[in-house]
Short mmCIF file of C-alpha atoms and ligand atoms in Angstrom, two decimals:
data_model
loop_
_atom_site.label_atom_id
_atom_site.label_comp_id
_atom_site.label_asym_id
_atom_site.label_seq_id
_atom_site.Cartn_x
_atom_site.Cartn_y
_atom_site.Cartn_z
CA MET A 1 0.00 0.00 0.00
CA PHE A 2 1.28 3.51 -0.84
CA SER A 3 1.24 5.65 2.29
CA ASP A 4 3.28 8.74 1.32
CA CYS A 5 1.54 12.00 0.54
CA PHE A 6 1.92 13.19 -3.04
CA SER A 7 0.61 15.53 -5.71
CA TYR A 8 0.30 14.77 -9.41
CA THR A 9 -0.42 17.09 -12.35
CA GLY A 10 -1.56 15.46 -15.60
CA GLN A 11 0.02 16.87 -18.75
CA PRO A 12 -2.29 18.55 -21.27
CA MET A 13 -1.35 16.48 -24.29
CA ARG A 14 -2.87 14.02 -26.67
CA VAL A 15 -1.26 10.66 -27.49
CA ILE A 16 -2.26 8.66 -30.57
CA PHE A 17 -0.70 5.19 -30.72
CA GLY A 18 -0.46 2.67 -33.56
CA GLN A 19 -2.67 4.43 -36.10
CA GLY A 20 0.05 5.40 -38.57
CA LEU A 21 0.22 8.95 -39.94
CA ALA A 22 -3.49 8.97 -40.86
CA PRO A 23 -4.53 11.20 -37.91
CA LEU A 24 -1.81 13.81 -38.59
CA ALA A 25 -3.68 16.16 -40.95
CA GLU A 26 -6.63 16.39 -38.56
CA GLU A 27 -4.29 17.08 -35.61
CA VAL A 28 -2.62 19.91 -37.56
CA ARG A 29 -6.03 21.39 -38.35
CA ALA A 30 -7.32 21.00 -34.77
CA LEU A 31 -4.31 22.93 -33.45
CA GLY A 32 -4.99 25.78 -35.90
CA ILE A 33 -1.65 25.30 -37.69
CA SER A 34 -1.75 26.57 -41.28
CA ARG A 35 2.00 26.37 -42.12
CA ALA A 36 3.79 23.54 -40.34
CA LEU A 37 7.56 23.18 -40.55
CA VAL A 38 8.60 19.52 -40.52
CA ILE A 39 11.83 19.15 -38.52
CA CYS A 40 14.20 16.15 -38.64
CA SER A 41 17.88 15.15 -38.54
CA PRO A 42 19.70 15.26 -41.92
CA ASP A 43 19.44 11.48 -42.41
CA ARG A 44 15.63 11.46 -41.93
CA ARG A 45 14.80 13.91 -44.70
CA GLN A 46 12.94 11.34 -46.78
CA LEU A 47 10.64 10.39 -43.91
CA ALA A 48 10.09 14.08 -43.10
CA GLN A 49 9.11 14.69 -46.74
CA THR A 50 6.59 11.83 -46.51
CA VAL A 51 5.16 13.47 -43.40
CA ALA A 52 5.01 16.84 -45.18
CA ASP A 53 3.24 15.22 -48.15
CA THR A 54 0.68 13.74 -45.75
CA ILE A 55 -0.54 17.22 -44.77
CA GLY A 56 -0.34 18.76 -48.26
CA THR A 57 -0.62 22.55 -48.36
CA ALA A 58 -0.43 22.82 -44.56
CA ALA A 59 3.31 22.01 -44.84
CA ALA A 60 5.63 25.04 -44.99
CA GLY A 61 8.68 22.89 -45.74
CA VAL A 62 11.22 20.45 -44.33
CA LEU A 63 14.07 21.54 -42.06
CA ALA A 64 16.55 18.63 -41.98
CA GLU A 65 19.16 20.20 -39.70
CA ALA A 66 18.61 18.80 -36.21
CA VAL A 67 21.73 17.56 -34.39
CA MET A 68 22.36 16.29 -30.89
CA HIS A 69 22.31 18.67 -27.91
CA VAL A 70 20.71 21.60 -29.83
CA PRO A 71 23.58 24.07 -30.48
CA ALA A 72 22.51 27.70 -29.86
CA ASP A 73 23.87 28.96 -33.20
CA LEU A 74 21.76 26.34 -35.02
CA VAL A 75 18.65 27.59 -33.20
CA ASP A 76 19.43 31.16 -34.30
CA ARG A 77 19.76 30.10 -37.95
CA CYS A 78 16.63 27.96 -37.90
CA GLU A 79 14.60 30.69 -36.22
CA GLN A 80 15.42 32.96 -39.17
CA GLN A 81 14.33 30.23 -41.64
CA CYS A 82 11.04 29.86 -39.73
CA ARG A 83 10.43 33.58 -40.09
CA ASN A 84 11.20 33.43 -43.81
CA LEU A 85 8.75 30.55 -44.23
CA THR A 86 6.13 32.20 -41.96
CA CYS A 87 5.52 28.90 -40.21
CA ASP A 88 3.10 28.76 -37.27
CA GLY A 89 3.71 25.24 -35.95
CA TYR A 90 6.28 22.43 -35.92
CA ILE A 91 6.10 18.73 -36.65
CA ALA A 92 9.18 17.06 -35.17
CA VAL A 93 9.88 13.69 -36.80
CA GLY A 94 12.66 11.51 -35.40
CA GLY A 95 14.48 11.26 -32.09
CA GLY A 96 15.30 13.63 -29.28
CA SER A 97 17.44 15.79 -31.58
CA ALA A 98 14.54 16.68 -33.92
CA ILE A 99 12.16 17.18 -30.99
CA GLY A 100 14.83 19.19 -29.14
CA LEU A 101 15.25 21.62 -32.05
CA ALA A 102 11.47 22.03 -32.33
CA LYS A 103 11.34 22.76 -28.59
CA ALA A 104 14.09 25.39 -28.81
CA LEU A 105 12.20 27.12 -31.64
CA ALA A 106 8.86 26.88 -29.81
CA LEU A 107 10.48 28.40 -26.72
CA ARG A 108 11.09 31.55 -28.75
CA SER A 109 7.96 31.61 -30.93
CA GLY A 110 5.31 29.97 -28.73
CA ALA A 111 4.08 27.97 -31.76
CA PRO A 112 2.69 24.44 -31.09
CA ILE A 113 4.61 21.20 -31.64
CA ILE A 114 3.33 17.87 -32.91
CA ALA A 115 5.86 15.09 -32.23
CA VAL A 116 6.28 11.90 -34.25
CA PRO A 117 8.98 10.07 -32.27
CA THR A 118 10.99 7.35 -33.99
CA THR A 119 13.48 6.54 -31.19
CA TYR A 120 12.81 5.67 -27.54
CA ALA A 121 14.47 8.76 -25.96
CA GLY A 122 11.18 10.13 -24.54
CA SER A 123 11.65 13.87 -25.11
CA GLU A 124 8.19 14.10 -26.70
CA MET A 125 6.50 13.59 -23.31
CA SER A 126 8.38 16.30 -21.44
CA SER A 127 8.40 20.09 -21.18
CA VAL A 128 12.19 19.96 -20.72
CA TRP A 129 14.19 21.91 -23.30
CA GLY A 130 17.99 22.05 -23.68
CA ILE A 131 20.32 24.33 -25.62
CA THR A 132 24.13 24.01 -25.77
CA GLU A 133 26.38 27.06 -25.93
CA ASN A 134 30.13 27.32 -25.22
CA ARG A 135 30.22 23.59 -24.37
CA VAL A 136 27.65 23.98 -21.61
CA LYS A 137 24.12 22.62 -21.97
CA ARG A 138 21.43 24.76 -20.33
CA THR A 139 18.10 23.12 -19.64
CA GLY A 140 14.77 24.29 -18.30
CA ARG A 141 11.09 23.41 -18.21
CA ASP A 142 8.42 25.38 -20.02
CA ARG A 143 4.85 24.36 -20.85
CA VAL A 144 5.13 26.05 -24.23
CA VAL A 145 7.57 23.39 -25.51
CA LEU A 146 5.44 20.41 -24.45
CA PRO A 147 4.18 18.78 -27.67
CA ARG A 148 0.40 19.17 -27.95
CA THR A 149 -0.01 15.89 -29.84
CA VAL A 150 2.27 12.86 -29.98
CA ILE A 151 1.80 10.32 -32.76
CA TYR A 152 3.47 6.98 -32.02
CA ASP A 153 3.73 4.75 -35.08
CA PRO A 154 5.79 1.57 -34.52
CA ASN A 155 6.09 1.15 -38.31
CA LEU A 156 8.31 4.25 -38.40
CA THR A 157 10.77 2.63 -35.99
CA THR A 158 11.59 -0.52 -37.97
CA ASP A 159 14.57 1.27 -39.63
CA LEU A 160 16.05 2.33 -36.29
CA PRO A 161 19.52 0.70 -36.20
CA VAL A 162 20.11 -1.89 -33.53
CA ASN A 163 22.58 0.15 -31.47
CA ILE A 164 20.30 3.21 -31.32
CA SER A 165 17.32 0.96 -30.55
CA VAL A 166 19.15 -0.53 -27.58
CA THR A 167 20.77 2.63 -26.24
CA SER A 168 17.77 4.92 -26.64
CA GLY A 169 15.71 2.19 -24.93
CA MET A 170 18.20 2.33 -22.04
CA ASN A 171 17.88 6.13 -22.07
CA ALA A 172 14.11 5.68 -21.58
CA ILE A 173 14.69 3.20 -18.73
CA SER A 174 16.85 5.84 -17.02
CA HIS A 175 13.83 8.19 -16.88
CA ALA A 176 11.85 5.44 -15.18
CA MET A 177 14.64 4.68 -12.72
CA GLU A 178 15.03 8.27 -11.58
CA GLY A 179 11.24 8.76 -11.48
CA LEU A 180 11.07 5.96 -8.91
CA TYR A 181 13.08 8.01 -6.39
CA ALA A 182 12.12 11.50 -7.52
CA PRO A 183 11.01 13.92 -4.79
CA ASP A 184 7.77 14.50 -6.75
CA ARG A 185 7.00 10.83 -7.47
CA SER A 186 3.48 9.51 -6.99
CA PRO A 187 1.77 6.11 -7.26
CA ILE A 188 0.71 6.65 -10.89
CA VAL A 189 4.23 7.67 -11.89
CA SER A 190 5.69 4.60 -10.16
CA LEU A 191 3.24 2.35 -12.05
CA MET A 192 4.23 3.95 -15.35
CA ALA A 193 7.92 3.68 -14.48
CA ARG A 194 7.83 -0.02 -13.64
CA GLU A 195 5.65 -0.92 -16.61
CA GLY A 196 7.73 1.21 -19.00
CA ALA A 197 11.01 -0.37 -17.83
CA ARG A 198 9.45 -3.85 -18.00
CA ALA A 199 8.19 -3.34 -21.56
CA LEU A 200 11.56 -2.09 -22.81
CA ALA A 201 13.60 -4.75 -21.00
CA ALA A 202 11.36 -7.41 -22.58
CA ALA A 203 11.37 -5.87 -26.07
CA LEU A 204 15.05 -4.97 -26.55
CA PRO A 205 16.45 -8.55 -26.70
CA LEU A 206 13.67 -9.47 -29.17
CA LEU A 207 14.58 -6.49 -31.37
CA VAL A 208 18.22 -7.51 -31.40
CA ASN A 209 17.14 -10.83 -32.92
CA ASP A 210 14.78 -9.25 -35.43
CA LEU A 211 14.61 -5.49 -35.94
CA THR A 212 11.40 -5.86 -37.91
CA ASP A 213 9.55 -7.73 -35.13
CA HIS A 214 6.41 -5.59 -35.10
CA GLY A 215 5.22 -6.82 -31.71
CA ALA A 216 8.58 -5.97 -30.11
CA ARG A 217 8.70 -2.57 -31.84
CA SER A 218 5.20 -1.79 -30.49
CA GLU A 219 6.15 -2.96 -27.01
CA ALA A 220 9.34 -0.87 -27.02
CA LEU A 221 7.52 2.27 -28.20
CA TYR A 222 4.80 1.69 -25.60
CA GLY A 223 7.56 1.44 -22.94
CA ALA A 224 9.20 4.58 -24.29
CA TRP A 225 5.91 6.46 -24.01
CA LEU A 226 5.50 5.47 -20.35
CA CYS A 227 9.13 6.21 -19.45
CA GLY A 228 8.90 9.56 -21.27
CA ALA A 229 5.76 10.36 -19.28
CA VAL A 230 7.75 9.69 -16.09
CA LEU A 231 10.41 12.13 -17.28
CA GLY A 232 7.68 14.68 -17.97
CA ALA A 233 6.12 14.28 -14.52
CA THR A 234 9.13 14.18 -12.18
CA THR A 235 12.45 15.76 -11.28
CA MET A 236 15.51 13.87 -12.49
CA SER A 237 18.62 13.37 -10.32
CA LEU A 238 22.27 12.30 -10.44
CA HIS A 239 22.03 10.05 -13.50
CA HIS A 240 20.62 12.78 -15.74
CA LYS A 241 23.01 15.35 -14.28
CA LEU A 242 26.05 13.20 -15.12
CA CYS A 243 24.84 12.44 -18.65
CA HIS A 244 24.04 16.07 -19.18
CA VAL A 245 27.64 17.06 -18.31
CA LEU A 246 29.11 14.20 -20.36
CA GLY A 247 26.99 15.17 -23.38
CA GLY A 248 27.11 18.97 -23.10
CA THR A 249 30.82 19.40 -22.27
CA PHE A 250 32.43 16.31 -23.80
CA ASN A 251 29.96 15.83 -26.69
CA LEU A 252 29.50 12.16 -25.85
CA PRO A 253 26.63 10.45 -27.72
CA HIS A 254 23.52 10.98 -25.62
CA ALA A 255 21.83 7.57 -25.66
CA HIS A 256 25.06 5.54 -25.39
CA THR A 257 26.17 7.62 -22.42
CA HIS A 258 22.87 7.09 -20.62
CA ALA A 259 23.05 3.38 -21.28
CA ILE A 260 26.58 2.99 -19.90
CA VAL A 261 26.12 5.15 -16.79
CA LEU A 262 22.70 3.69 -15.86
CA PRO A 263 23.64 0.53 -13.86
CA HIS A 264 26.36 2.43 -11.98
CA VAL A 265 24.00 5.14 -10.70
CA LEU A 266 21.37 2.51 -9.97
CA ALA A 267 23.89 0.67 -7.74
CA PHE A 268 25.04 3.93 -6.12
CA ASN A 269 21.54 5.11 -5.23
CA ALA A 270 20.08 1.70 -4.35
CA PRO A 271 20.84 1.78 -0.58
CA PHE A 272 18.94 5.08 -0.33
CA ALA A 273 16.07 4.21 -2.72
CA PRO A 274 14.29 1.07 -1.50
CA ASP A 275 11.13 1.87 -3.53
CA MET A 276 13.18 1.92 -6.71
CA VAL A 277 14.91 -1.34 -5.87
CA SER A 278 11.66 -3.16 -5.10
CA ALA A 279 9.93 -1.76 -8.23
CA LEU A 280 12.82 -2.87 -10.47
CA THR A 281 13.46 -6.25 -8.85
CA GLY A 282 12.91 -8.96 -11.47
CA VAL A 283 12.42 -6.43 -14.28
CA PHE A 284 15.90 -6.93 -15.80
CA GLY A 285 16.39 -10.54 -14.67
CA ASP A 286 17.27 -12.37 -11.47
CA GLY A 287 19.25 -10.87 -8.61
CA ASP A 288 19.75 -7.24 -7.63
CA PRO A 289 18.54 -4.83 -10.33
CA TRP A 290 21.89 -3.12 -11.03
CA THR A 291 23.72 -6.42 -11.63
CA ALA A 292 20.77 -7.79 -13.64
CA LEU A 293 20.70 -4.64 -15.78
CA TRP A 294 24.47 -4.75 -16.32
CA GLN A 295 24.23 -8.42 -17.31
CA LEU A 296 21.34 -7.67 -19.68
CA GLN A 297 23.55 -4.99 -21.25
CA GLN A 298 26.38 -7.54 -21.74
CA SER A 299 24.00 -9.53 -23.94
CA LEU A 300 23.03 -6.54 -26.11
CA PRO A 301 25.03 -4.85 -28.89
CA MET A 302 26.02 -1.62 -27.15
CA PRO A 303 29.22 -0.03 -25.85
CA LEU A 304 29.86 -0.88 -22.19
CA ALA A 305 32.50 1.68 -21.21
CA LEU A 306 32.64 5.48 -21.37
CA ALA A 307 36.19 5.01 -22.73
CA ASP A 308 34.58 3.42 -25.82
CA VAL A 309 32.41 6.48 -26.58
CA GLY A 310 35.15 9.12 -26.36
CA LEU A 311 35.71 10.03 -22.70
CA ARG A 312 39.35 10.18 -21.57
CA GLU A 313 40.19 9.11 -18.03
CA SER A 314 41.78 12.54 -17.55
CA ASP A 315 38.34 14.14 -18.21
CA ILE A 316 36.81 12.54 -15.12
CA PRO A 317 37.86 15.26 -12.58
CA GLU A 318 36.13 17.91 -14.73
CA VAL A 319 32.95 15.79 -14.89
CA VAL A 320 33.06 15.43 -11.09
CA HIS A 321 33.66 19.17 -10.71
CA GLN A 322 30.67 20.11 -12.88
CA ALA A 323 28.38 17.46 -11.41
CA THR A 324 29.06 18.66 -7.86
CA ALA A 325 29.17 22.42 -8.57
CA ASN A 326 25.48 23.06 -7.83
CA PRO A 327 23.10 21.24 -5.50
CA TYR A 328 20.24 19.14 -6.96
CA HIS A 329 18.01 16.37 -5.72
CA ASN A 330 19.44 12.88 -5.30
CA PRO A 331 18.30 10.23 -2.81
CA ARG A 332 21.90 9.65 -1.73
CA PRO A 333 24.23 12.49 -0.72
CA ILE A 334 26.88 12.98 -3.40
CA THR A 335 30.59 13.35 -2.67
CA GLY A 336 33.34 14.02 -5.18
CA ASP A 337 35.21 10.87 -4.09
CA ASP A 338 32.14 8.69 -4.67
CA LEU A 339 31.44 10.21 -8.07
CA HIS A 340 35.05 9.76 -9.10
CA THR A 341 34.95 6.05 -8.18
CA LEU A 342 31.62 5.58 -9.97
CA LEU A 343 32.88 7.30 -13.12
CA VAL A 344 36.14 5.35 -13.21
CA ARG A 345 34.18 2.10 -13.13
CA ALA A 346 31.79 3.35 -15.86
CA TRP A 347 34.77 4.61 -17.88
CA ALA A 348 36.50 1.22 -17.71
CA GLY A 349 33.29 -0.79 -18.24
CA HIS A 350 33.60 -2.61 -14.92
CA GLN A 351 30.65 -4.22 -13.20
CA PRO A 352 28.83 -1.77 -10.89
CA ASP A 353 29.84 -2.52 -7.33
CA PRO A 354 28.40 -0.42 -4.49
CA SER A 355 31.08 -1.67 -2.09
CA THR A 356 33.77 0.20 -4.05
CA ILE A 357 32.07 3.50 -3.32
CA HIS A 358 33.79 5.44 -0.54
CA SER A 359 30.63 6.40 1.43
CA TYR A 360 29.30 2.83 1.16
CA ARG A 361 32.35 1.62 3.06
CA VAL A 362 31.82 4.32 5.70
CA LEU A 363 28.15 3.32 6.01
CA SER A 364 29.02 -0.39 6.30
CA GLU A 365 31.70 0.30 8.94
CA GLU A 366 29.25 2.46 10.94
CA SER A 367 26.56 -0.25 10.90
CA SER A 368 28.92 -3.11 11.82
P1 NAD B 1 18.78 11.37 -32.15
O1 NAD B 1 17.51 12.09 -32.22
O2 NAD B 1 20.03 12.19 -32.25
O3 NAD B 1 18.76 10.24 -33.25
C1 NAD B 1 19.93 9.47 -33.48
C2 NAD B 1 20.04 9.17 -34.97
O4 NAD B 1 19.03 8.21 -35.31
C3 NAD B 1 19.78 10.37 -35.86
O5 NAD B 1 20.69 10.35 -36.91
C4 NAD B 1 18.36 10.16 -36.34
O6 NAD B 1 18.08 10.77 -37.56
C5 NAD B 1 18.33 8.65 -36.45
N1 NAD B 1 17.00 8.09 -36.40
C6 NAD B 1 15.97 8.46 -35.60
N2 NAD B 1 14.92 7.66 -35.80
C7 NAD B 1 15.29 6.76 -36.75
C8 NAD B 1 14.63 5.66 -37.35
N3 NAD B 1 13.40 5.30 -37.00
N4 NAD B 1 15.30 4.97 -38.28
C9 NAD B 1 16.59 5.28 -38.60
N5 NAD B 1 17.26 6.30 -38.04
C10 NAD B 1 16.62 7.04 -37.12
O7 NAD B 1 18.92 10.49 -30.81
P2 NAD B 1 18.00 10.36 -29.52
O8 NAD B 1 18.73 9.45 -28.63
O9 NAD B 1 16.60 10.05 -29.88
O10 NAD B 1 17.98 11.83 -28.90
C11 NAD B 1 19.12 12.42 -28.31
C12 NAD B 1 18.88 13.90 -28.06
O11 NAD B 1 17.62 14.08 -27.42
C13 NAD B 1 19.92 14.52 -27.15
O12 NAD B 1 20.26 15.81 -27.63
C14 NAD B 1 19.19 14.62 -25.82
O13 NAD B 1 19.69 15.64 -24.99
C15 NAD B 1 17.77 14.85 -26.24
N6 NAD B 1 16.75 14.39 -25.25
C16 NAD B 1 15.99 15.34 -24.66
C17 NAD B 1 15.00 14.97 -23.75
C18 NAD B 1 14.12 16.03 -23.14
O14 NAD B 1 13.19 15.72 -22.40
N7 NAD B 1 14.34 17.29 -23.42
C19 NAD B 1 14.82 13.61 -23.45
C20 NAD B 1 15.61 12.66 -24.06
C21 NAD B 1 16.59 13.06 -24.99
#
């Protein structure tokens, strides 16, 4: 039984699942958009053009310029193009990069966003925006960037390469994990978090065997929706902070970084987050959730060490410095020594081991 007190605010958005692009034109009309700019990453132009064709004269054009971490100078250039095209709404097609660029533009213009996500990153369900300038990623929350409609079509995800499928699925699971110990968690969020993590953990191994497995693609996108909704409803903690620094300052690939860091933060926070541990027990396999997750990752095609995605060991002190510079919520108090140990293990790809963490040893000695 859940005995804590809580508050929960539902998000004013519409989710359409599994109906293809057929509902899109009506959604554009219902939002009063007369000139929609279709936004995507450069390699998704063809899909974006298909989306633009679906809405006919309501499309102002295709902007195929989204890149990871939303550079500020890109936003400036795209804002000018939006003015030239007199667009009054955005359709973001693709992953978090396309949705992130649409959010940055909406933050300035106030125009509505329709999201058509084709990865599992979950940005479509959140009012969180991020813009990177001078190697520092600023983030914030604003209702104006929350997509008004999200169209989930599993058929659009069958081309998603195996490594992005796996790592962006892990990125989604990280939202669920941190939602389970968030200060603003609630029973409905915890249900979504467990179910979202379960769906993704079940679907990812099936996708690795067959990327065109429609049932697994549907299950993964369903899990991504729930995990994204957790991100949208709660405050994230240490895991997101670390990945944010690693992505913003060291330009590490977003989803891969989340995937590698995830079991290490799970192990670090576990002694202070019993609700998270009990919700995730059994979800990734037998045993404690951080070891089970790490073992699941060993069986999937993904990098397992931060060293493999471009971090140098000599960068770790700067990551620790930035991740401890300002206070933020985390269930477990954070020390520089602990973070350093955690990051060295994640950098080397070692198994997460709470007993190697400095404050864990202090806690164990105090209790013995
Ligand atoms: P991404 O959007 O950069 O996509 C990775 C690559 O996959 C791109 O080249 C993209 O075009 C391609 N791709 C996308 N869908 C495809 C498909 N179905 N088939 C083939 N290729 C496809 O990666 P991502 O992991 O989705 O997003 C990462 C970005 O999103 C980061 O900048 C991150 O900060 C941001 N993000 C923001 C939030 C938020 O709430 N604000 C949440 C999660 C992620």
